[in-house]
Amino acid sequence: MTSRPLHAVLLPPVAGGGRLLAALAAALEGTGPAILPLDPGLPAARLRAVLDAFAPAAVETPDGIRHLGAREPGGQPPALAGGQASDAGIAVVIATSGSTGPPKGVALSAAALRASAASSLTRIGARPGQRWLCCLPGFHVAGLQVLVRSLLAGADPLITDRADPATITAAAGAGCAFVSLVPTQLRRLLDAGAPLAGFDTILLGGAAPPAGLLADAREAGARVVTTYGMSETCGGCVYDGRPLEGVRLRITAADQPAPPGTAGRIGITGPVLLSGYWPRGSRAATDRDGWFWTSDLGSLDSDGRLTVRGRADDVINTGGEKVIPGEVEAVLGTIRGVRDVVVIGVPDSEWGEVVTAVVVPADPAAPPDLAALRAGARDSLPGYAAPRRMLVMADIPVLPSGKPDRLALRRAGQRQREN
C-alpha cells in the first residue's frame, strides 16, 4: 500500500500545464501526493464514477484543491493489486478505461517513470537542457512521459493543446528539439507542410504507422523513431523494434516460447513496469517471474528486433480462419489510392466475421475499389485474409490516445451491412 495520498488533477493543458508539471515533480520527488491526471473535459457523470472508483483524497482543478476526506482507514488510498511493500514509491496512477466501462488504472512508481525517461533520453541522444514540445494530453502516459523527460532534462517543455503548423513553427522558435506524436498528428502535419525537420527526433507511438507514413516523413527531412509500449510500461519501451536499456522481450505461442519469426503474445519485463493495478480487486500485474503479458501479438527476428502484428483481441475469426488485422493493413496500405486503412471484423451469420477494410482514399473523388484491395491482399496473404467488404471514410476516427476507434468502426461496418 502506498503511504501517500492520491490527488486527482484536472487541469487544462495550456493554462494548467505548469501546475501539472509542478505536481508531477513533487510526486516523483516524494514531497507531494501521488497524482491521478484526468481529462478536464470528462462528463460530470463519468468524472463521478472515476472519483468513486479511485477514491482520491483531493481534486485539483483551475479553482484550487478540494479535499474529499478520508476514503480508506487512515486517509490512505486503496491498496494495489499485485503490489509489494515497496509500493511507497507510487507517483502516478494513469486511468486507462476510456470513456466507458468500469474505471481502472495503472500505478507507476517514481523509479519506473524515471528509468523509462532516462533510457529514452539516452537512446535518442538528448542532451541536458534540450526542450520538448508537449502536444499530447498529460492524462495519457505518452504526454505524461514528455513531462517526465523534461524534468530529467532540466528544461521546461512547451505545452500546447494542438499540433498544427503554427505550433511546430512556435516550437522551433522556442528551441524545442523533441516531440512525441501519434500517427494521425504526423500525417496531418506532413499534409499541411509543417516544418518537422527542425526537430532532432520525433517519437511516434500510440498506434502502428500506416504504410508510407515513415517514408513521407523521411522525405520531408524528419527523423522519426517509432515506439511501442503502453501505460503498464510507462509508455514506449521499444524504440524502432529495440527494447530500451534494461527491458527484455519474450514471445510465446500456445504457452511455449516462440522460435524467431513466429507470432505470439508479447511479454515484457524490466525496470519500467507498473507496480500494480488500481483500485483494490483488480487483476495481478505480472506473472510470478515478473513478466507483464500484453494483449499484443508480435514476433522477434534472429537479432531480437520486435515486429508488432496487432492486438490479440482484434484478431478476426472468419470461416474458422484467424486473420491479424495489422498484417492486412500493412499490405493494403501500399495499394495505390489508399491514404489510410484499418481492417476490422464485422459480425456475419455465414462467416462469423467478415474481413472489412475501412479506407481513407488518397483522392476522395477516386477511391480504390474492393477488387483492387482483394487482388493486392492476395499477392501477399492467404485468400481468406483478403477483405470481403470495404467502407470509405473521410478520416479514421481515433481515441484520445491516437489509436483507431475500432469500436466505432465496427459499428459503422455493421450499419453498412444492415443497409
Protein backbone atom coordinates (compact mmCIF):
# COMPACT_ATOMS: atom_id res chain seq x y z
CA MET A 1 0.00 0.00 0.00
CA THR A 2 1.30 3.44 -0.85
CA SER A 3 1.88 5.68 2.16
CA ARG A 4 0.96 8.85 0.29
CA PRO A 5 -2.47 10.21 -0.56
CA LEU A 6 -3.68 10.29 -4.13
CA HIS A 7 -4.77 13.60 -5.68
CA ALA A 8 -6.82 13.76 -8.87
CA VAL A 9 -5.59 16.51 -11.17
CA LEU A 10 -7.95 18.05 -13.74
CA LEU A 11 -6.13 20.93 -15.39
CA PRO A 12 -6.36 22.31 -18.95
CA PRO A 13 -3.15 21.62 -20.91
CA VAL A 14 -2.08 25.20 -21.60
CA ALA A 15 -3.38 27.20 -18.64
CA GLY A 16 -2.74 24.38 -16.19
CA GLY A 17 0.35 22.80 -17.72
CA GLY A 18 2.74 24.43 -15.29
CA ARG A 19 0.73 23.27 -12.28
CA LEU A 20 0.61 19.70 -13.61
CA LEU A 21 4.37 19.78 -14.15
CA ALA A 22 4.90 21.00 -10.58
CA ALA A 23 2.57 18.36 -9.16
CA LEU A 24 4.37 15.67 -11.16
CA ALA A 25 7.78 16.88 -9.94
CA ALA A 26 6.62 16.72 -6.32
CA ALA A 27 5.14 13.26 -6.85
CA LEU A 28 8.41 11.99 -8.35
CA GLU A 29 10.48 13.51 -5.54
CA GLY A 30 8.17 12.19 -2.83
CA THR A 31 7.47 15.63 -1.42
CA GLY A 32 3.90 15.71 -2.67
CA PRO A 33 0.96 13.35 -3.15
CA ALA A 34 0.73 10.74 -5.86
CA ILE A 35 -1.28 12.15 -8.77
CA LEU A 36 -4.12 10.86 -10.92
CA PRO A 37 -4.14 13.06 -14.07
CA LEU A 38 -7.63 13.16 -15.58
CA ASP A 39 -9.20 14.66 -18.68
CA PRO A 40 -10.68 18.02 -17.57
CA GLY A 41 -13.33 17.55 -20.25
CA LEU A 42 -14.81 14.38 -18.72
CA PRO A 43 -18.62 14.50 -18.49
CA ALA A 44 -19.83 15.03 -14.93
CA ALA A 45 -21.33 11.54 -14.59
CA ARG A 46 -18.13 9.87 -15.81
CA LEU A 47 -15.98 12.01 -13.54
CA ARG A 48 -18.09 10.97 -10.53
CA ALA A 49 -17.65 7.31 -11.47
CA VAL A 50 -13.88 7.72 -11.78
CA LEU A 51 -13.57 9.55 -8.46
CA ASP A 52 -15.71 6.92 -6.74
CA ALA A 53 -13.55 4.13 -8.15
CA PHE A 54 -10.14 5.68 -7.47
CA ALA A 55 -11.04 7.35 -4.17
CA PRO A 56 -8.55 10.25 -4.28
CA ALA A 57 -8.06 12.31 -1.13
CA ALA A 58 -8.38 15.56 -3.10
CA VAL A 59 -9.15 17.01 -6.52
CA GLU A 60 -7.10 19.81 -8.07
CA THR A 61 -8.82 22.00 -10.68
CA PRO A 62 -8.16 25.51 -12.00
CA ASP A 63 -10.14 26.77 -8.99
CA GLY A 64 -7.79 25.14 -6.49
CA ILE A 65 -7.56 21.98 -4.40
CA ARG A 66 -10.71 20.47 -2.91
CA HIS A 67 -10.16 17.84 -0.20
CA LEU A 68 -12.56 14.93 -0.27
CA GLY A 69 -11.77 13.48 3.14
CA ALA A 70 -10.62 10.01 4.15
CA ARG A 71 -11.69 7.37 1.67
CA GLU A 72 -9.91 4.47 3.43
CA PRO A 73 -8.99 3.99 7.12
CA GLY A 74 -6.25 6.47 7.97
CA GLY A 75 -6.94 8.53 4.84
CA GLN A 76 -4.99 6.13 2.62
CA PRO A 77 -5.83 5.36 -0.99
CA PRO A 78 -6.95 1.82 -1.90
CA ALA A 79 -4.32 -0.92 -1.90
CA LEU A 80 -2.70 -2.01 -5.14
CA ALA A 81 -3.34 -5.36 -6.76
CA GLY A 82 -0.17 -7.38 -7.09
CA GLY A 83 1.83 -4.68 -5.29
CA GLN A 84 4.64 -5.09 -2.77
CA ALA A 85 5.55 -3.34 0.47
CA SER A 86 7.93 -1.15 -1.51
CA ASP A 87 4.99 0.49 -3.29
CA ALA A 88 5.51 3.64 -1.20
CA GLY A 89 7.24 4.96 -4.33
CA ILE A 90 4.00 5.18 -6.37
CA ALA A 91 3.99 8.59 -8.04
CA VAL A 92 1.28 8.42 -10.73
CA VAL A 93 -1.88 6.49 -11.45
CA ILE A 94 -2.96 6.51 -15.10
CA ALA A 95 -6.65 5.89 -15.80
CA THR A 96 -6.89 3.59 -18.82
CA SER A 97 -10.53 2.59 -19.29
CA GLY A 98 -11.54 5.38 -21.67
CA SER A 99 -14.97 7.00 -21.61
CA THR A 100 -16.99 3.82 -20.96
CA GLY A 101 -16.61 0.68 -18.88
CA PRO A 102 -15.50 0.29 -15.26
CA PRO A 103 -12.76 2.77 -14.34
CA LYS A 104 -9.36 1.20 -13.77
CA GLY A 105 -5.86 2.47 -13.52
CA VAL A 106 -2.18 1.67 -13.73
CA ALA A 107 0.01 2.58 -10.75
CA LEU A 108 3.52 3.71 -11.73
CA SER A 109 6.41 4.24 -9.35
CA ALA A 110 8.75 7.20 -9.49
CA ALA A 111 11.61 4.76 -10.11
CA ALA A 112 9.86 3.21 -13.14
CA LEU A 113 8.94 6.59 -14.63
CA ARG A 114 12.49 7.87 -14.20
CA ALA A 115 14.01 4.68 -15.64
CA SER A 116 11.81 4.99 -18.72
CA ALA A 117 12.54 8.67 -19.23
CA ALA A 118 16.29 8.30 -18.68
CA SER A 119 16.54 5.39 -21.11
CA SER A 120 14.51 7.29 -23.68
CA LEU A 121 16.73 10.38 -23.44
CA THR A 122 19.84 8.24 -23.77
CA ARG A 123 18.51 6.30 -26.76
CA ILE A 124 17.68 9.42 -28.78
CA GLY A 125 20.91 11.19 -27.81
CA ALA A 126 19.25 14.04 -25.91
CA ARG A 127 21.49 16.48 -24.04
CA PRO A 128 20.71 18.23 -20.73
CA GLY A 129 18.73 21.40 -21.22
CA GLN A 130 17.12 20.43 -24.54
CA ARG A 131 13.41 21.23 -24.65
CA TRP A 132 10.37 19.15 -25.59
CA LEU A 133 7.16 20.17 -27.28
CA CYS A 134 4.28 18.52 -25.40
CA CYS A 135 1.20 18.31 -27.62
CA LEU A 136 -0.22 15.07 -26.21
CA PRO A 137 -2.54 15.17 -23.18
CA GLY A 138 -0.86 14.75 -19.81
CA PHE A 139 -3.58 12.35 -18.65
CA HIS A 140 -2.23 9.78 -21.13
CA VAL A 141 1.08 8.11 -20.46
CA ALA A 142 2.73 9.41 -23.66
CA GLY A 143 2.05 13.03 -22.78
CA LEU A 144 2.97 12.48 -19.14
CA GLN A 145 6.32 10.97 -20.13
CA VAL A 146 7.16 14.07 -22.18
CA LEU A 147 6.82 15.95 -18.89
CA VAL A 148 8.97 13.41 -17.00
CA ARG A 149 11.69 13.62 -19.67
CA SER A 150 11.57 17.39 -19.44
CA LEU A 151 12.07 17.26 -15.68
CA LEU A 152 15.03 14.93 -16.08
CA ALA A 153 16.48 17.11 -18.84
CA GLY A 154 16.13 20.23 -16.70
CA ALA A 155 14.19 22.18 -19.34
CA ASP A 156 10.60 23.40 -19.20
CA PRO A 157 8.52 21.91 -22.03
CA LEU A 158 6.40 23.96 -24.38
CA ILE A 159 2.91 22.69 -23.55
CA THR A 160 0.10 23.07 -26.07
CA ASP A 161 -3.28 21.54 -26.78
CA ARG A 162 -2.79 21.16 -30.53
CA ALA A 163 -0.34 20.03 -33.17
CA ASP A 164 -0.55 22.26 -36.24
CA PRO A 165 1.99 24.09 -38.42
CA ALA A 166 1.79 27.23 -36.27
CA THR A 167 2.59 25.18 -33.16
CA ILE A 168 5.52 23.47 -34.87
CA THR A 169 6.88 26.83 -36.01
CA ALA A 170 6.50 28.23 -32.48
CA ALA A 171 8.27 25.17 -31.06
CA ALA A 172 11.21 25.73 -33.37
CA GLY A 173 11.40 29.35 -32.25
CA ALA A 174 11.32 28.23 -28.62
CA GLY A 175 14.22 25.84 -29.17
CA CYS A 176 12.27 22.57 -28.87
CA ALA A 177 14.40 19.67 -30.06
CA PHE A 178 11.98 16.80 -29.45
CA VAL A 179 8.29 15.94 -29.71
CA SER A 180 6.07 12.89 -29.28
CA LEU A 181 3.29 12.40 -31.83
CA VAL A 182 0.71 9.81 -32.81
CA PRO A 183 0.41 8.77 -36.49
CA THR A 184 -2.71 10.87 -37.13
CA GLN A 185 -0.92 14.01 -35.94
CA LEU A 186 2.15 13.27 -38.05
CA ARG A 187 0.06 12.60 -41.16
CA ARG A 188 -1.83 15.87 -40.81
CA LEU A 189 1.34 17.85 -40.15
CA LEU A 190 3.02 16.39 -43.23
CA ASP A 191 -0.03 17.14 -45.37
CA ALA A 192 0.00 20.73 -44.09
CA GLY A 193 3.69 21.18 -44.83
CA ALA A 194 4.72 21.76 -41.20
CA PRO A 195 8.50 22.28 -40.72
CA LEU A 196 9.19 18.97 -38.98
CA ALA A 197 12.84 18.77 -39.99
CA GLY A 198 13.68 21.20 -37.20
CA PHE A 199 13.26 18.52 -34.52
CA ASP A 200 16.24 16.36 -33.60
CA THR A 201 13.85 13.43 -33.08
CA ILE A 202 10.12 12.78 -33.37
CA LEU A 203 8.91 9.88 -31.24
CA LEU A 204 5.94 8.21 -32.94
CA GLY A 205 3.69 5.89 -30.96
CA GLY A 206 0.15 5.12 -29.86
CA ALA A 207 -0.65 3.08 -32.97
CA ALA A 208 1.11 1.40 -35.88
CA PRO A 209 2.06 3.95 -38.56
CA PRO A 210 0.16 3.49 -41.83
CA ALA A 211 2.13 2.31 -44.84
CA GLY A 212 4.04 5.15 -46.44
CA LEU A 213 3.91 7.49 -43.45
CA LEU A 214 7.52 6.96 -42.37
CA ALA A 215 8.78 7.29 -45.93
CA ASP A 216 6.86 10.56 -46.36
CA ALA A 217 8.30 11.83 -43.08
CA ARG A 218 11.85 10.98 -44.12
CA GLU A 219 11.30 12.70 -47.44
CA ALA A 220 10.26 15.81 -45.50
CA GLY A 221 13.53 15.66 -43.56
CA ALA A 222 12.02 14.43 -40.29
CA ARG A 223 13.87 11.97 -38.08
CA VAL A 224 11.18 9.62 -36.74
CA VAL A 225 11.71 6.90 -34.14
CA THR A 226 8.78 4.50 -33.75
CA THR A 227 7.90 3.45 -30.23
CA TYR A 228 5.94 0.57 -28.75
CA GLY A 229 4.61 0.42 -25.21
CA MET A 230 1.59 1.10 -23.03
CA SER A 231 0.61 2.58 -19.70
CA GLU A 232 1.85 -0.58 -17.94
CA THR A 233 5.38 0.02 -19.29
CA CYS A 234 5.49 3.79 -18.60
CA GLY A 235 4.83 4.34 -22.29
CA GLY A 236 7.20 3.43 -25.10
CA CYS A 237 9.78 0.85 -24.04
CA VAL A 238 10.76 -0.43 -27.51
CA TYR A 239 12.27 2.04 -30.00
CA ASP A 240 12.47 1.08 -33.66
CA GLY A 241 12.00 -2.54 -32.61
CA ARG A 242 14.78 -2.47 -29.99
CA PRO A 243 13.99 -2.52 -26.26
CA LEU A 244 15.28 0.29 -24.07
CA GLU A 245 18.07 -0.38 -21.59
CA GLY A 246 17.07 -2.97 -19.01
CA VAL A 247 13.92 -4.02 -20.89
CA ARG A 248 13.61 -7.60 -22.11
CA LEU A 249 11.09 -9.10 -24.52
CA ARG A 250 9.67 -12.59 -24.91
CA ILE A 251 7.21 -14.10 -27.39
CA THR A 252 5.02 -17.10 -26.55
CA ALA A 253 2.82 -19.10 -28.89
CA ALA A 254 0.44 -21.66 -27.36
CA ASP A 255 2.08 -21.01 -23.96
CA GLN A 256 5.50 -22.03 -25.29
CA PRO A 257 8.50 -19.85 -26.22
CA ALA A 258 8.15 -18.96 -29.90
CA PRO A 259 11.02 -19.52 -32.37
CA PRO A 260 12.40 -16.41 -34.13
CA GLY A 261 9.91 -15.02 -36.63
CA THR A 262 6.92 -16.81 -35.08
CA ALA A 263 3.99 -14.64 -33.99
CA GLY A 264 2.77 -14.89 -30.41
CA ARG A 265 1.86 -12.85 -27.38
CA ILE A 266 4.40 -10.20 -26.36
CA GLY A 267 5.86 -10.35 -22.85
CA ILE A 268 7.86 -7.51 -21.28
CA THR A 269 9.99 -7.25 -18.15
CA GLY A 270 12.35 -4.62 -16.80
CA PRO A 271 12.56 -1.51 -14.60
CA VAL A 272 9.77 0.31 -16.47
CA LEU A 273 6.93 -1.98 -15.40
CA LEU A 274 3.93 -0.90 -13.36
CA SER A 275 3.67 -1.61 -9.64
CA GLY A 276 0.08 -2.81 -9.85
CA TYR A 277 -3.47 -2.02 -10.89
CA TRP A 278 -5.85 0.35 -9.14
CA PRO A 279 -8.26 0.05 -7.34
CA ARG A 280 -8.47 -2.89 -4.95
CA GLY A 281 -9.63 -6.13 -6.57
CA SER A 282 -8.00 -5.51 -9.96
CA ARG A 283 -6.08 -8.39 -11.51
CA ALA A 284 -2.42 -9.06 -10.78
CA ALA A 285 0.02 -7.06 -12.89
CA THR A 286 2.74 -9.60 -13.68
CA ASP A 287 3.33 -13.33 -13.52
CA ARG A 288 5.39 -14.90 -10.74
CA ASP A 289 8.59 -14.41 -12.75
CA GLY A 290 8.00 -10.68 -13.16
CA TRP A 291 6.80 -10.70 -16.77
CA PHE A 292 3.96 -8.48 -17.95
CA TRP A 293 1.98 -10.19 -20.70
CA THR A 294 0.45 -7.75 -23.14
CA SER A 295 -2.64 -8.18 -25.29
CA ASP A 296 -0.49 -7.68 -28.38
CA LEU A 297 0.84 -10.15 -30.90
CA GLY A 298 4.34 -9.85 -32.31
CA SER A 299 7.48 -11.64 -33.37
CA LEU A 300 11.21 -11.34 -32.74
CA ASP A 301 13.72 -11.83 -35.52
CA SER A 302 17.05 -13.60 -35.03
CA ASP A 303 18.61 -10.29 -33.93
CA GLY A 304 15.96 -9.65 -31.30
CA ARG A 305 14.11 -6.92 -33.19
CA LEU A 306 10.39 -6.77 -32.41
CA THR A 307 7.65 -6.56 -35.03
CA VAL A 308 4.21 -5.85 -33.60
CA ARG A 309 1.47 -7.64 -35.55
CA GLY A 310 -1.61 -6.33 -33.74
CA ARG A 311 -3.78 -6.94 -30.71
CA ALA A 312 -4.87 -10.43 -29.81
CA ASP A 313 -8.42 -9.24 -29.13
CA ASP A 314 -8.60 -7.63 -32.59
CA VAL A 315 -7.96 -10.95 -34.36
CA ILE A 316 -10.74 -11.69 -36.85
CA ASN A 317 -12.23 -15.19 -36.98
CA THR A 318 -13.65 -15.66 -40.46
CA GLY A 319 -14.86 -19.07 -41.58
CA GLY A 320 -12.70 -20.72 -38.93
CA GLU A 321 -9.53 -18.91 -40.09
CA LYS A 322 -7.79 -16.31 -37.94
CA VAL A 323 -6.74 -13.01 -39.52
CA ILE A 324 -4.45 -10.47 -37.82
CA PRO A 325 -5.74 -7.04 -38.91
CA GLY A 326 -2.33 -5.36 -38.65
CA GLU A 327 -0.83 -7.71 -41.23
CA VAL A 328 -3.65 -6.97 -43.70
CA GLU A 329 -3.40 -3.23 -43.03
CA ALA A 330 0.33 -3.29 -43.81
CA VAL A 331 -0.40 -4.77 -47.24
CA LEU A 332 -3.47 -2.69 -48.11
CA GLY A 333 -1.66 0.50 -47.13
CA THR A 334 0.75 0.01 -50.03
CA ILE A 335 -2.01 -0.15 -52.65
CA ARG A 336 -2.30 2.86 -54.91
CA GLY A 337 -5.07 5.20 -53.89
CA VAL A 338 -5.09 4.19 -50.21
CA ARG A 339 -4.11 7.01 -47.85
CA ASP A 340 -5.02 5.21 -44.62
CA VAL A 341 -6.71 1.92 -43.79
CA VAL A 342 -7.95 -0.01 -40.78
CA VAL A 343 -9.13 -3.62 -41.01
CA ILE A 344 -11.95 -4.85 -38.78
CA GLY A 345 -14.16 -7.88 -38.41
CA VAL A 346 -17.91 -7.30 -38.88
CA PRO A 347 -20.28 -9.96 -37.49
CA ASP A 348 -21.75 -12.22 -40.16
CA SER A 349 -24.15 -15.17 -39.87
CA GLU A 350 -22.32 -17.22 -42.51
CA TRP A 351 -18.65 -16.45 -41.84
CA GLY A 352 -18.73 -15.49 -38.16
CA GLU A 353 -16.91 -12.30 -39.07
CA VAL A 354 -16.24 -10.71 -42.42
CA VAL A 355 -12.89 -9.04 -43.07
CA THR A 356 -13.75 -5.40 -43.78
CA ALA A 357 -11.35 -2.67 -44.93
CA VAL A 358 -12.11 0.87 -43.77
CA VAL A 359 -10.29 3.06 -46.29
CA VAL A 360 -9.41 6.74 -46.42
CA PRO A 361 -8.70 7.36 -50.12
CA ALA A 362 -5.79 9.48 -51.30
CA ASP A 363 -8.22 11.12 -53.72
CA PRO A 364 -11.76 11.30 -52.30
CA ALA A 365 -13.11 11.61 -55.85
CA ALA A 366 -11.45 8.36 -56.95
CA PRO A 367 -11.34 5.82 -54.11
CA PRO A 368 -9.85 2.38 -54.80
CA ASP A 369 -12.37 -0.37 -55.42
CA LEU A 370 -12.78 -3.58 -53.45
CA ALA A 371 -11.43 -5.71 -56.32
CA ALA A 372 -8.11 -3.82 -56.20
CA LEU A 373 -7.86 -4.33 -52.44
CA ARG A 374 -8.59 -8.03 -52.72
CA ALA A 375 -6.09 -8.52 -55.53
CA GLY A 376 -3.41 -6.64 -53.63
CA ALA A 377 -4.01 -8.63 -50.45
CA ARG A 378 -3.88 -11.96 -52.28
CA ASP A 379 -0.45 -11.13 -53.64
CA SER A 380 0.99 -11.41 -50.11
CA LEU A 381 -1.61 -13.03 -47.87
CA PRO A 382 -3.87 -16.10 -47.82
CA GLY A 383 -7.12 -15.68 -49.70
CA TYR A 384 -9.22 -15.69 -46.53
CA ALA A 385 -7.36 -12.57 -45.31
CA ALA A 386 -8.47 -10.50 -48.33
CA PRO A 387 -11.26 -8.07 -47.41
CA ARG A 388 -14.77 -9.04 -48.48
CA ARG A 389 -16.19 -5.60 -47.80
CA MET A 390 -14.93 -2.04 -47.99
CA LEU A 391 -16.09 1.10 -46.21
CA VAL A 392 -14.83 4.50 -47.42
CA MET A 393 -14.44 7.29 -44.87
CA ALA A 394 -13.00 10.81 -44.95
CA ASP A 395 -10.93 10.14 -41.81
CA ILE A 396 -10.35 7.28 -39.41
CA PRO A 397 -11.97 8.06 -36.04
CA VAL A 398 -9.41 7.91 -33.25
CA LEU A 399 -9.44 7.67 -29.47
CA PRO A 400 -7.84 10.43 -27.33
CA SER A 401 -4.73 8.23 -27.23
CA GLY A 402 -4.46 8.44 -31.03
CA LYS A 403 -5.35 4.80 -31.64
CA PRO A 404 -8.07 3.95 -34.17
CA ASP A 405 -11.50 3.73 -32.57
CA ARG A 406 -12.20 0.18 -33.67
CA LEU A 407 -15.49 0.00 -31.79
CA ALA A 408 -16.82 2.99 -33.74
CA LEU A 409 -15.54 1.45 -36.97
CA ARG A 410 -17.23 -1.89 -36.23
CA ARG A 411 -20.48 -0.06 -35.60
CA ALA A 412 -20.10 1.77 -38.90
CA GLY A 413 -19.38 -1.53 -40.66
CA GLN A 414 -22.43 -3.11 -39.07
CA ARG A 415 -24.65 -0.23 -40.21
CA GLN A 416 -23.30 -0.58 -43.75
CA ARG A 417 -24.07 -4.31 -43.70
CA GLU A 418 -27.63 -3.71 -42.44
CA ASN A 419 -28.25 -1.16 -45.14
